[in-house]
Amino acid sequence: MSSSSGDRGTELRQIFFESAQEILQSMNEEALKLEKHPDNLEALRSLRRAVHTLKGDAAACGYKDLTSLAHQFEDVLTGEDLTRSAAIVETALTAADVFSEMIEAYRNETRVPTGESLRKLIARLGSVAGPGKASGKKVSTSAAGKKKVVAKTARGTKSADDAPAPAVELEAVPGWTEYERLAVESARQKSVPVQHITLGLDPNCTMPEAALQIVRNILGKLGEVLAFSPAEARHLRVAGDIEAAVATRVIPGTLAQKCRVPGIISQIHVATLAAVKSAAPAMPELSGAAETPAAETEAEKARTAPRTEETSRPVAAENLLRVDSERIDTVLNLLGELIIGRSMFQQTLLEFGKRFPKDPLRARFSDAFAFQSRVLSDLQRSVMKIRMVPVENLFRRFPRLVRDTARTCDRNVELVLAGQETDLDKGILDALAEPVSHLVRNAISHGFENSEERKRAGKPEQGTLRLAAYHQGNQVVIELSDDGRGIDSTAIRNKAVAQGLVSSEEAQRMTEAELFKLIFLPGFSTAQQITEVSGRGVGLDVVQNVLLRLKGSVNVESTPGQGTTFRLRLPLTLAIIKAILFRVEHRLYAVPLNAVAEMTRIHQSDVHLVDGHEVLQLRKEVLTLVRLGRPAETKAASKLFVLVVSHAGQKLGLVVDELAGQEELVIKALDTNLLSSDLISGVSILGDGRVVLILNLAAVAERRSRVRNELGEAPWGLLLPLAETRQFQERHGQDLPPQGVQNGKAVAAGGEL
Amino acid sequence: MKPRIRVLVVDDSAVMRKLIPQMIRKDEEIEVVGTAINGNFALRKIDELRPHVITLDLEMPGLNGIETLKQIMRTHKTPVIVVSSFSTEGASITMKALALGAVDFVAKPTDLQPISEVEQELIAKIKAAAASKGVRALPETPVKVRKPSSFSSAPTTKVIAIGISTGGPNTLQYLLSQLPADFPGSIVVVQHMPENFIRMLAQRLDDSCALRVREAQSGDLLLAGRVLISPGNQHIRLRQMRLADVVSLSNDEKMNGHRPSVDVLFHSLARDFGARGVALLMTGMGDDGAEGMGAVKDAGGSTIAQSEESCVVFGMPRVAIQRGYAQRVVSLEALAHTLQVLCAPARGASTGTNSG
């Protein structure tokens, strides 16, 4: 196991674990390509190359079991026989899974699975190998095997005691060396009869080595042993055959008697060797040996020739540079500091302008600042781009997932991908793998009807699952839509009431969108009936949690009978955001700019109380208001600022004391013990050293409903943490790392605030 | 201090791009100047970095190893060491690479051998490649030669034992293609190379010359016009038996770090064939065979070393020459002729046997 790889280096293994994922992925992809187009030779070659690389890498890391399995697989993939594509696909997919498990075990230093099932699959695949496949060795053994059969039937017809013994062709004796054949031939020419003796070793004989020696001694006393095989006991086949050619005048019957050694020899056949066909005595029969390699060379040529034509293929990876993500994070970190520096500069410049409004230096400072800002913005964009990876990296795993799930659930589903080129922060993308897989599995197992039902509903038999990604403002949207049965909102309503999540009046009042939100609640997810009735609801709270952690959101739309769409919204990146700053009770807060729909100023008199909620009629919309800070009555202001923010398709009005401008914020990671409120998703530091708390809109929106449900008597006001921030600032100053740039670890930490 | 050997590592596997530099950097005479993920990238980096030696993976997406090698041979002529895998497929493509002019190859490290072994081999071969004069590339598809359908029944005049290493495949191919179908001697070759590769080599050679070439099996007869190549990982010895001359294979311990070892072959030649023996040391690094050549010379056999200017790596022949064991020093071009003269029946057939 992994102990054998002690000298191979941790770093090397780390690289292996990373690159192995890519290799397995491309195994999956090529296999699926081959499944779709069984005559896709290029896919077969790429598949083989993937296995080949995996084998080499595993060997270099000292992972024996994986190496040997991959080696076996590569060997049976050799050749370009497309007639067994189906079997190859099956084996390749299993192999990708088994390899993945093995690699995981190596990584965790747990017991490595043996991959026995895969070994069998590979063996089966090998046995249906096409004509172009067999190696030289195999050809010769199978040829020998065939001859062997002939010899056996010849022997089988006559008993050894019969005289004269049956004649056997010389070439029918496999496994003899040229010299032995020559010896047999020359003895025959001296007209000494040569007897071909075949002995079956007793299956109970425990010492084959000694048995061989005994037999050899016996034969040596009877005549001249011209040939004897096998030379060593370990070459004895399971059948336990010993073959010998002895030049002797002793008659076959006597030979057989002398060879009968109880406990060692159980079967005896003796046959007199016939003439060799060839006229030239000194010339052994070599044609068989000479032709086999030649034939194989032809096959070899046919196999290798087309490969050289691959060269004109476009090379996507050509300019790729693999860089440790930590290095980029360092750059990003420094960039964050620069941006803070810019704010400091700006602040100073402002003061300078106030103090010396007429000073000509002021304009020059401004120009310099503007120039620096522009370059800094470009730099920031470029650095952020480095962290961006196409969504394809995530999407590529789904064809396999869809195929497998659809098979298990007996559904006929086609996956359509769109927008794979959309870029997203790598940390976010990695974190999305689980939730999106979950949604995909859910969609297939519960969302789609079976073919019968679809036909009855007048839909195409094959369901379509569409996975798309696109940019929207500063966000990336990932959409998963199916054309399945849709979600039954009545069932949700009944269930929610039954579970006591909402009162029945409330349930009646709830819109469909609000009802759908309920399926993301933890209590809801385990409800078995819902799974059957509505087709959704398994573990969706998990999906929601991940999205919240990533400062994203998830919502669902569904039309009964027509399908369901899950929409995941994510920030482009977690590290730097454009934000609107505002004050509540003299403390600075921020919300992401892209969440802000509008800003408005209202009178206290515009606020109405409906159902224990403060609401605002804004044009034709009724907006729920959320107060940050202390309850409203402590506030004297009759004029209010309202920030209209939208989150997960829902709009809220944040009541704030004062707006404080727009800034680019470098989000810093937070110690969980400093801020215990989940309402704050991060912290940033301004150029003048002030701390800004970044509001977690998802939590705010959620808290609003919880407040309504749990604390009906205290409808307004979310108490934001106040005291902690000063403490935080004192302890940490500006030495916090930007959030979201620590390999996703900080991302997670941010979510647990 | 002499300038370090600049090496470019070309491999599509991230693991290998880490491992190979890690291994060869341990030698202070070697410097890894860069890595490349595929052929296109490599070609550009060669222009830019001017490496002395390139290690090249053959199985790569994009511009694959063989095409890359062709271009390197055409334009840069930088010595290339192929880093190859141990599969059957790998062996065949490696043979092709050697024919195209790769100086040598190293099998990728496997779990079966300590990594230090591969490391030493790679370092030695890089150094040899850096000092080599390059390999002549052979036509990619050898000209198919018509062979007689069977061996002539004429007795073997002499038994020629050849020891060869780096640069061997192409050198052997050249030499054997110069020998006629009725060549009266029998040839046995030890080429330092792993098992799978020998089988491919034998096939390749058999396709490209009038002689019959094959990987030897125990008990194979030494016949006129036949070339037997020792399997990888087994020692080969020559024996005079009662009825004929044969080769025998064994799994004895390595000799000089090699199995098959040229010394083992040469010593058996000296012992059983005496004056009928011809020992020939050709291109390759190290000193395997020099000692045995001395024994052949003492036993009355003929000894030949390939001349320096025609060697890809002038190692084994140099040692033999330095110790005074090589009676003749012959260029590759003249070797076929020399062998024909030595084996001509008029002079060689009646030479008695020496069973000592």
PDB file of C-alpha atoms in Angstrom, chain A residues 324-327 329 387 426-427 430 738 740-748:
ATOM      1  CA  ASP A 324      -0.107  26.798  -7.594  1.00  0.00           C
ATOM      2  CA  SER A 325      -3.272  28.601  -6.495  1.00  0.00           C
ATOM      3  CA  GLU A 326      -1.469  29.864  -3.425  1.00  0.00           C
ATOM      4  CA  ARG A 327       0.710  32.042  -5.584  1.00  0.00           C
ATOM      5  CA  ASP A 329      -3.751  34.176  -3.733  1.00  0.00           C
ATOM      6  CA  ARG A 387      -8.759  32.832 -10.540  1.00  0.00           C
ATOM      7  CA  LYS A 426     -12.429  28.570  -8.878  1.00  0.00           C
ATOM      8  CA  GLY A 427     -13.182  28.410  -5.174  1.00  0.00           C
ATOM      9  CA  ASP A 430     -15.334  23.752  -6.551  1.00  0.00           C
ATOM     10  CA  PRO A 738      -8.837  38.721   1.875  1.00  0.00           C
ATOM     11  CA  GLY A 740     -12.349  33.728  -0.336  1.00  0.00           C
ATOM     12  CA  VAL A 741      -8.788  33.483  -1.447  1.00  0.00           C
ATOM     13  CA  GLN A 742      -7.579  30.803   0.864  1.00  0.00           C
ATOM     14  CA  ASN A 743      -8.398  27.788  -1.192  1.00  0.00           C
ATOM     15  CA  GLY A 744     -11.996  27.903  -0.285  1.00  0.00           C
ATOM     16  CA  LYS A 745     -11.271  27.477   3.360  1.00  0.00           C
ATOM     17  CA  ALA A 746     -11.950  31.075   4.092  1.00  0.00           C
ATOM     18  CA  VAL A 747     -15.045  30.876   1.979  1.00  0.00           C
ATOM     19  CA  ALA A 748     -16.374  28.273   4.284  1.00  0.00           C
TER      20      ALA A 748
END
